[in-house]
XYZ file of C-alpha atoms in Angstrom:
582
model
C 30.351 -12.893 8.986
C 29.935 -16.306 7.281
C 31.747 -17.845 4.419
C 30.190 -16.857 1.196
C 31.001 -20.273 -0.285
C 29.367 -22.289 2.471
C 29.698 -26.069 2.033
C 26.262 -26.748 3.557
C 24.279 -28.600 0.953
C 20.684 -27.757 0.045
C 17.786 -29.946 -1.019
C 16.808 -29.565 -4.625
C 13.257 -28.664 -3.703
C 14.185 -25.323 -2.159
C 14.648 -21.966 -3.873
C 16.364 -22.459 -7.247
C 19.925 -21.310 -7.785
C 21.234 -19.854 -10.971
C 22.319 -16.729 -12.768
C 20.892 -13.245 -12.867
C 17.812 -14.451 -14.752
C 16.802 -16.860 -12.035
C 17.490 -14.320 -9.320
C 15.309 -11.737 -11.078
C 12.581 -14.356 -11.542
C 12.723 -15.287 -7.871
C 12.620 -11.621 -6.824
C 9.511 -11.058 -8.954
C 7.891 -14.162 -7.509
C 8.689 -13.029 -3.974
C 7.146 -9.634 -4.672
C 3.930 -11.274 -5.881
C 3.841 -13.754 -2.998
C 4.373 -11.106 -0.341
C 1.607 -8.992 -1.807
C -0.782 -11.912 -1.601
C 0.574 -12.860 1.802
C -0.017 -9.450 3.324
C -3.505 -9.426 1.867
C -4.703 -12.868 2.999
C -2.138 -14.334 5.399
C -2.815 -12.861 8.803
C -3.786 -14.351 12.101
C -3.968 -13.409 15.728
C -1.149 -14.425 18.035
C -2.528 -16.904 20.545
C -3.498 -15.195 23.776
C -2.396 -18.139 25.904
C 1.264 -19.012 26.295
C 2.353 -22.465 27.410
C 3.833 -23.298 30.773
C 6.660 -25.632 29.768
C 7.285 -28.752 31.789
C 10.990 -28.531 30.985
C 14.022 -27.761 33.087
C 16.031 -25.204 31.119
C 19.056 -23.668 32.823
C 22.437 -22.214 32.035
C 23.858 -21.190 28.681
C 21.767 -22.503 25.787
C 22.398 -23.354 22.175
C 19.543 -23.707 19.691
C 20.262 -26.451 17.169
C 19.309 -26.336 13.469
C 15.608 -27.211 13.403
C 14.614 -30.543 11.911
C 12.148 -30.154 9.039
C 10.017 -33.280 9.448
C 7.168 -32.024 7.252
C 8.403 -34.084 4.320
C 8.382 -30.952 2.144
C 11.672 -29.237 1.264
C 9.862 -25.916 0.879
C 10.042 -25.651 4.682
C 13.819 -26.127 4.871
C 14.136 -22.452 5.835
C 13.267 -23.434 9.421
C 16.647 -25.174 9.759
C 18.871 -22.114 10.141
C 16.411 -19.257 9.639
C 13.909 -20.009 12.377
C 16.746 -21.369 14.523
C 18.403 -17.940 14.426
C 15.165 -16.101 15.214
C 14.589 -18.253 18.311
C 18.184 -17.849 19.507
C 18.213 -14.073 18.914
C 14.900 -13.592 20.734
C 16.086 -15.598 23.758
C 19.360 -13.631 23.820
C 17.435 -10.331 24.001
C 16.165 -11.266 27.457
C 18.362 -9.976 30.303
C 20.374 -12.707 31.970
C 19.740 -15.300 29.254
C 22.995 -16.552 27.689
C 22.801 -18.122 24.230
C 25.522 -19.343 21.875
C 25.512 -16.997 18.866
C 23.556 -18.779 16.101
C 25.915 -17.526 13.390
C 28.779 -19.102 15.352
C 27.049 -22.486 15.331
C 26.182 -22.143 11.637
C 29.828 -21.333 10.828
C 31.048 -24.312 12.894
C 28.722 -26.654 11.010
C 29.615 -25.189 7.619
C 33.389 -25.312 8.189
C 33.190 -29.041 8.835
C 31.050 -29.690 5.777
C 28.161 -31.033 7.870
C 24.704 -30.911 6.319
C 22.032 -29.844 8.842
C 19.492 -31.590 6.589
C 21.196 -34.936 7.235
C 19.763 -36.664 10.302
C 22.760 -39.032 10.407
C 25.047 -36.175 11.508
C 22.512 -34.766 13.976
C 24.274 -36.194 17.001
C 27.626 -34.812 15.845
C 26.127 -31.346 15.374
C 24.749 -31.559 18.911
C 28.192 -32.515 20.287
C 29.845 -29.595 18.502
C 27.131 -27.209 19.685
C 27.676 -28.192 23.319
C 31.448 -27.863 22.819
C 30.833 -24.165 22.064
C 30.182 -23.655 25.758
C 26.493 -24.491 26.112
C 25.117 -26.337 29.119
C 21.981 -27.336 27.231
C 21.170 -27.824 23.556
C 17.587 -27.349 22.413
C 16.690 -29.873 19.724
C 13.584 -28.789 17.787
C 11.450 -30.565 15.187
C 8.775 -29.019 12.922
C 5.946 -31.277 11.693
C 2.706 -30.745 9.764
C -0.519 -31.510 11.656
C -4.239 -31.212 11.126
C -4.133 -27.800 12.819
C -1.206 -26.603 10.723
C 2.163 -27.290 12.329
C 3.734 -28.527 15.529
C 7.076 -27.630 17.085
C 8.628 -30.150 19.472
C 11.517 -29.170 21.744
C 13.801 -31.645 23.502
C 16.660 -30.440 25.769
C 20.024 -32.241 25.736
C 23.149 -31.951 27.867
C 26.563 -33.530 27.339
C 25.212 -36.565 29.231
C 22.324 -36.986 26.801
C 18.628 -36.186 26.802
C 17.663 -34.193 29.897
C 14.018 -34.622 30.869
C 10.959 -34.837 28.694
C 9.821 -32.933 25.629
C 7.152 -30.361 24.844
C 5.200 -30.090 21.591
C 3.214 -26.954 20.635
C 0.737 -26.610 17.767
C -0.387 -23.647 15.700
C -1.123 -22.330 12.206
C 2.484 -21.334 11.392
C 5.998 -22.297 12.588
C 6.931 -18.664 13.320
C 3.852 -18.131 15.495
C 4.606 -21.315 17.447
C 8.245 -20.263 17.831
C 7.102 -16.952 19.317
C 5.083 -18.731 22.001
C 7.904 -21.186 22.649
C 10.560 -18.495 23.130
C 8.201 -16.559 25.410
C 7.721 -19.605 27.624
C 11.427 -20.501 27.626
C 12.449 -16.944 28.477
C 9.903 -16.838 31.309
C 11.518 -19.953 32.806
C 15.032 -18.549 32.388
C 14.320 -15.050 33.708
C 12.578 -16.231 36.856
C 9.115 -14.992 35.977
C 9.976 -11.552 34.584
C 7.973 -10.452 31.552
C 9.967 -11.835 28.592
C 10.754 -10.061 25.336
C 8.661 -11.476 22.498
C 9.797 -12.420 19.026
C 7.352 -9.844 17.639
C 9.267 -7.098 19.442
C 12.672 -8.250 18.153
C 11.448 -8.741 14.589
C 7.976 -7.883 13.189
C 4.330 -8.170 14.214
C 3.666 -9.632 10.766
C 4.115 -13.437 10.837
C 4.490 -13.419 7.066
C 7.332 -10.874 7.106
C 8.962 -12.848 9.910
C 8.751 -15.963 7.750
C 10.429 -14.095 4.874
C 13.088 -12.899 7.292
C 13.815 -16.490 8.352
C 13.997 -17.525 4.694
C 16.466 -14.721 4.009
C 18.666 -15.713 6.947
C 18.662 -19.334 5.792
C 19.716 -18.214 2.305
C 22.455 -16.014 3.786
C 23.894 -18.892 5.808
C 23.712 -21.506 3.033
C 23.648 -19.837 -0.395
C 25.275 -16.469 0.307
C 24.510 -12.772 0.246
C 23.467 -12.551 -3.397
C 20.656 -15.058 -2.868
C 19.603 -13.587 0.494
C 19.497 -9.895 -0.435
C 16.098 -9.920 -2.269
C 14.303 -11.246 0.820
C 15.426 -8.364 3.013
C 14.885 -5.764 0.281
C 11.282 -6.867 -0.207
C 10.612 -6.961 3.547
C 11.826 -3.362 3.866
C 9.608 -2.190 1.014
C 6.607 -3.295 3.045
C 7.932 -2.447 6.497
C 10.756 0.129 6.307
C 11.142 0.129 10.101
C 12.233 -3.491 10.502
C 15.707 -2.964 12.027
C 16.692 -6.638 12.098
C 15.952 -7.014 8.368
C 17.834 -3.782 7.644
C 20.811 -5.066 9.658
C 20.856 -8.300 7.650
C 20.652 -6.329 4.398
C 23.650 -4.295 5.591
C 25.474 -7.601 6.180
C 24.639 -8.727 2.638
C 25.908 -5.480 1.122
C 29.115 -5.781 3.134
C 29.711 -9.326 1.891
C 29.074 -8.185 -1.683
C 31.599 -5.363 -1.352
C 29.009 -2.556 -1.419
C 30.657 -0.646 1.422
C 28.831 2.688 1.054
C 25.442 1.012 0.930
C 26.302 -1.198 3.891
C 27.478 1.794 5.925
C 24.340 3.813 5.160
C 22.100 0.929 6.231
C 24.111 0.263 9.405
C 23.837 3.939 10.382
C 20.043 3.778 9.941
C 19.901 0.639 12.081
C 22.056 2.297 14.744
C 19.710 5.283 14.945
C 16.609 3.064 15.130
C 18.245 0.831 17.748
C 19.145 3.851 19.885
C 15.578 5.177 19.635
C 14.202 1.806 20.724
C 16.822 1.189 23.413
C 17.827 -2.053 21.640
C 21.371 -2.396 22.968
C 22.292 -5.680 21.279
C 21.259 -4.228 17.918
C 23.319 -1.101 18.673
C 26.366 -3.289 19.285
C 25.732 -5.213 16.050
C 25.448 -1.953 14.091
C 28.668 -0.570 15.560
C 30.375 -3.849 14.718
C 29.130 -3.635 11.108
C 30.312 -0.027 10.838
C 33.688 -1.125 12.213
C 33.978 -3.839 9.571
C 33.150 -1.347 6.808
C 35.747 1.096 8.158
C 38.392 -1.637 8.312
C 37.749 -2.731 4.718
C 37.892 0.924 3.688
C 41.329 1.294 5.298
C 40.138 3.474 8.199
C 41.693 1.241 10.855
C 41.693 3.664 13.794
C 38.009 4.458 13.262
C 37.294 0.733 12.989
C 39.049 0.174 16.299
C 36.972 2.901 18.009
C 33.695 1.518 16.643
C 34.472 -2.034 17.757
C 35.533 -0.732 21.178
C 32.154 1.025 21.524
C 30.395 -2.217 20.578
C 32.405 -4.058 23.196
C 31.453 -1.528 25.884
C 27.767 -2.190 25.200
C 28.311 -5.951 25.275
C 30.126 -5.748 28.612
C 27.455 -3.457 30.102
C 24.685 -5.870 29.087
C 26.717 -8.975 30.052
C 26.373 -10.258 26.492
C 29.335 -12.647 26.347
C 28.588 -13.872 22.813
C 28.752 -10.356 21.360
C 31.779 -9.496 23.494
C 33.635 -12.508 22.091
C 32.729 -11.602 18.503
C 33.920 -8.008 18.969
C 37.158 -9.080 20.681
C 37.932 -11.310 17.692
C 37.429 -8.304 15.384
C 39.714 -6.150 17.556
C 42.401 -8.856 17.516
C 42.199 -9.092 13.717
C 42.508 -5.319 13.461
C 45.590 -5.385 15.693
C 47.178 -7.941 13.364
C 46.328 -5.853 10.290
C 47.997 -2.876 11.993
C 50.993 -5.177 12.583
C 50.563 -4.865 16.342
C 51.246 -8.472 17.297
C 51.654 -7.675 20.992
C 48.202 -6.068 21.232
C 46.660 -8.898 19.214
C 48.164 -11.397 21.646
C 46.781 -9.518 24.666
C 43.299 -9.517 23.136
C 43.503 -13.220 22.273
C 44.436 -14.033 25.873
C 41.352 -12.064 26.989
C 39.295 -14.169 24.585
C 40.899 -17.328 25.960
C 39.904 -16.367 29.520
C 36.275 -15.799 28.507
C 36.189 -19.084 26.603
C 37.607 -20.828 29.668
C 34.852 -19.332 31.843
C 32.170 -20.376 29.360
C 33.548 -23.871 28.799
C 33.908 -23.096 25.089
C 36.414 -25.800 24.134
C 36.135 -25.303 20.382
C 36.718 -21.593 20.808
C 39.731 -22.197 23.060
C 41.281 -24.515 20.480
C 40.819 -21.919 17.743
C 42.269 -19.143 19.911
C 45.275 -21.265 20.888
C 45.950 -21.887 17.193
C 45.884 -18.137 16.521
C 48.202 -17.530 19.480
C 50.508 -20.231 18.143
C 50.598 -18.569 14.730
C 51.506 -15.226 16.329
C 54.325 -16.885 18.265
C 55.681 -18.378 15.017
C 55.671 -14.930 13.421
C 57.686 -13.352 16.236
C 60.120 -16.286 16.337
C 59.135 -17.735 19.734
C 59.121 -21.348 18.567
C 58.795 -22.896 22.030
C 55.649 -20.867 22.864
C 54.235 -21.679 19.435
C 54.762 -25.416 19.954
C 53.187 -25.338 23.431
C 50.108 -23.463 22.219
C 49.616 -25.607 19.141
C 50.039 -28.824 21.122
C 47.439 -27.594 23.648
C 45.047 -26.919 20.751
C 45.773 -30.407 19.415
C 44.893 -31.943 22.795
C 41.541 -30.129 22.753
C 40.888 -31.299 19.183
C 41.568 -34.904 20.174
C 39.335 -34.646 23.255
C 36.508 -33.442 20.986
C 37.294 -35.968 18.221
C 37.329 -32.941 15.902
C 39.446 -33.722 12.848
C 38.787 -30.282 11.345
C 40.452 -28.474 14.268
C 43.136 -31.158 14.342
C 44.082 -30.429 10.745
C 44.216 -26.707 11.520
C 46.796 -27.580 14.174
C 48.740 -29.776 11.731
C 48.781 -26.941 9.168
C 50.253 -24.501 11.681
C 52.751 -27.073 12.965
C 53.927 -27.153 9.350
C 54.445 -23.383 9.510
C 56.448 -23.866 12.703
C 58.600 -26.555 11.045
C 59.283 -24.242 8.095
C 60.243 -21.419 10.460
C 62.735 -23.820 12.091
C 64.170 -24.730 8.684
C 62.788 -28.277 8.859
C 61.422 -28.308 5.299
C 60.955 -32.085 5.039
C 58.863 -32.074 8.232
C 56.854 -29.067 7.012
C 56.095 -30.762 3.694
C 55.053 -33.987 5.426
C 52.636 -32.149 7.732
C 51.145 -30.078 4.915
C 50.658 -33.110 2.681
C 48.798 -34.822 5.551
C 46.475 -31.811 5.936
C 46.123 -31.411 2.166
C 44.871 -35.005 1.794
C 42.228 -34.291 4.465
C 40.945 -31.138 2.756
C 41.047 -32.694 -0.726
C 38.866 -35.545 0.538
C 36.338 -33.007 1.813
C 36.499 -30.733 -1.227
C 37.599 -27.747 0.898
C 39.039 -25.563 -1.852
C 40.117 -22.667 0.388
C 42.415 -24.849 2.486
C 43.629 -26.705 -0.589
C 44.784 -23.366 -1.987
C 46.735 -22.492 1.155
C 48.386 -25.881 1.543
C 49.210 -26.360 -2.125
C 51.000 -22.998 -2.061
C 52.898 -23.961 1.094
C 54.010 -27.312 -0.361
C 55.041 -25.667 -3.644
C 57.114 -23.018 -1.850
C 58.803 -25.722 0.237
C 59.703 -27.659 -2.914
C 61.256 -24.504 -4.374
C 63.261 -24.062 -1.177
C 64.558 -27.630 -1.527
C 65.425 -27.056 -5.193
C 62.943 -29.628 -6.547
C 61.773 -27.401 -9.408
C 59.865 -30.017 -11.396
C 57.735 -31.010 -8.406
C 57.295 -27.331 -7.488
C 56.133 -26.540 -11.033
C 53.499 -29.283 -10.801
C 52.218 -27.956 -7.467
C 52.082 -24.360 -8.695
C 50.105 -25.503 -11.746
C 47.642 -27.177 -9.357
C 47.494 -23.934 -7.387
C 46.854 -21.934 -10.558
C 43.975 -24.237 -11.522
C 42.429 -23.940 -8.044
C 42.801 -20.156 -8.011
C 41.064 -19.875 -11.387
C 38.320 -22.279 -10.306
C 37.553 -20.131 -7.254
C 38.107 -16.796 -8.996
C 40.904 -15.918 -6.566
C 42.814 -13.427 -8.718
C 45.408 -12.367 -6.091
C 46.452 -15.984 -5.692
C 46.359 -16.515 -9.468
C 48.719 -13.561 -9.831
C 51.096 -15.041 -7.263
C 51.003 -18.518 -8.846
C 51.651 -17.022 -12.302
C 54.620 -15.116 -10.886
C 56.103 -18.214 -9.254
C 55.588 -20.344 -12.371
C 57.402 -17.683 -14.409
C 60.346 -17.839 -11.992
C 60.463 -21.658 -11.942
C 60.289 -21.976 -15.728
C 63.023 -19.377 -16.178
C 65.211 -21.253 -13.686
C 64.618 -24.436 -15.648
C 65.590 -22.710 -18.889
C 62.115 -22.513 -20.490
C 61.590 -18.801 -21.268
C 59.020 -19.489 -24.005
C 56.715 -21.383 -21.613
C 57.345 -18.720 -18.963
C 56.023 -15.979 -21.272
C 52.358 -17.007 -20.887
C 52.518 -16.837 -17.098
C 54.496 -13.604 -17.118
C 51.845 -11.978 -19.317
C 49.107 -13.061 -16.889
C 51.069 -11.762 -13.909
C 51.402 -8.429 -15.727
C 47.622 -8.323 -16.253
C 47.108 -8.859 -12.505
C 50.074 -6.819 -11.242
C 47.778 -4.508 -9.234
C 47.028 -7.501 -6.968
C 50.640 -8.346 -6.166
C 52.060 -7.387 -2.784
C 55.513 -6.682 -4.227
C 55.490 -5.332 -7.774
C 59.289 -5.081 -7.744
C 59.286 -8.896 -7.782
C 57.487 -8.775 -11.129
C 59.992 -6.247 -12.472
C 62.847 -8.582 -11.527
C 61.251 -11.339 -13.606
C 60.708 -8.976 -16.551
C 64.431 -8.174 -16.458
C 65.267 -11.890 -16.310
C 62.909 -12.716 -19.183
C 64.364 -9.883 -21.313
C 67.831 -11.301 -20.645
C 66.795 -14.784 -21.815
C 65.328 -13.207 -24.967
C 68.691 -11.562 -25.693
C 67.468 -8.031 -24.934
C 70.340 -7.204 -22.594
C 69.712 -3.446 -22.617
C 66.125 -3.908 -21.373
C 67.372 -6.351 -18.736
C 69.904 -3.797 -17.430
C 67.409 -0.899 -17.505
C 64.679 -2.869 -15.713
C 66.975 -4.294 -13.032
C 68.443 -0.824 -12.427
C 64.914 0.554 -11.989
C 64.215 -2.209 -9.461
C 67.319 -1.154 -7.485
C 66.028 2.434 -7.311
C 62.607 1.306 -6.075
C 63.494 -1.651 -3.872
C 65.322 0.145 -1.058
C 66.057 -2.288 1.781
C 64.549 -5.208 -0.142
C 67.419 -5.044 -2.645
C 69.526 -8.152 -1.970
C 72.990 -9.368 -2.912
C 71.503 -11.793 -5.458
C 69.772 -8.838 -7.157
C 73.143 -7.096 -7.443
C 74.700 -10.261 -8.875
C 71.980 -10.481 -11.559
C 72.547 -6.820 -12.475
C 76.309 -7.374 -12.864
C 75.699 -10.330 -15.183
C 73.209 -8.309 -17.258
C 75.695 -5.427 -17.583
C 78.555 -7.722 -18.586
C 76.334 -9.555 -21.101
C 75.415 -6.182 -22.624
C 79.118 -5.295 -22.973
C 80.063 -8.661 -24.519
C 76.771 -9.095 -26.414
C 76.388 -12.730 -25.347
C 74.500 -14.728 -22.742
C 76.462 -15.506 -19.585
C 75.552 -17.981 -16.803
C 73.298 -16.542 -14.092
C 73.616 -16.968 -10.310
C 72.647 -20.528 -9.408
C 73.559 -21.966 -12.825
C 76.312 -24.558 -13.152
C 78.963 -22.411 -14.880
C 78.213 -19.136 -13.110
C 81.247 -17.142 -12.018
C 80.671 -14.059 -9.866
C 81.694 -10.973 -11.938
């Protein structure tokens, strides 16, 4: 599933963004347009299919389609029609295609705009680095007959052979004929699976589907949902649209609705013998189960999806499912199983020549090694990922490596080195406006500054973190930043300023991993306010609840609180200049 806050930029001429009012307006407009479209927009699929004078072999990747019509209203072809072509090709036995959502995520993570022709070559390089032998570069143009779709194959060495250009009344109809001809070449003359079988026989509904997919990849689930809802009103048995609607509901946190839709898709896919769709449905059901806390059921569902992918030799789906299984293993705190699964992934990526995937997997393996304290293995894996990043000239992956090398340095107690590495990565992500990584790295730097005792610098970093968390609506991180600012301000002797942040942490306490940590700060704050009885009572309650997490410093604080209550005066706390252990 793709990032909801995708950095891919959109042209201003496409579907308007905005609040609920605009979304409702767009939904009403779509309803009207589809009614007119179904009434007047119909045409016969051409009876003749082209014989392509192209050499297409090996694993393919379909690039975002260039909209050369000069009209931004057709921007939906970029990722929407791209995905339809890739999915249709992948349905044909023996045809291997890089998952289109994987390519879209790779482009989005690096902040590349598929509408920008200047980065076209870089997108092609990244696409081939995902393990493709050929990249299909497509361009849509307007012609006297309607539209044309040109396809040019590329390999890592450059353009491979000539190009083919097809014409027709609609881009979706042309894409159907193109995929049919490509699949016929790739399957050795067997009757290919048509786009109309994978999606709909209605070109207009297929166009709406492509628009919805493009919205999902660029604007998010909220913007995409109306497209799929309207399609299903007019054609309830459109499994691909129903599957995408289930994805939208999952991203929006509507787990029951997503599960119900995925179950319907699974039943329809089983009735039709659509194995790839069955695997997708099982994967969606597994994701719902995992988010709902049913981890064992999630594991079984993903394992079933993997079995289908292996049986159909669908490496793209197998990789996606293995990644889900590895994440589940980590959630269940089964690092050993997660590592085994990641090594399986690494082997598949090696076979496919997926260098970007290998780099990402090595980073995850490095992170696991850091967690279990195997610093040498972590360094070897992260350095191997760094070598791959350099060979691909991929700064984004390189900075992922730098970030995790910072984690390794912290684990080794090398705080200065950790801070230096994180500041290097932070500058990179700040330049690109990548808020998610800024959040992570700002927190890491702030925590390192606390560890070094530089409280003023740490306070500044945690204030930056608080601002970022509020900007992105990340309440769990806001709660953590508020908690840490409370602690830092109390350590600096500013209980009045700490009060604001303590109050906010209390409002968000349900989001904190360790609520006992908040109780400790309440006891400390009460002590600074002269309420020694409350300080003693709260700290004593923490001792009852904390169990093994109760530390010697907690006991020292409690002794000071008790003595202050007896003497009715403030005494120095652990870490303060005049503190004497009671």
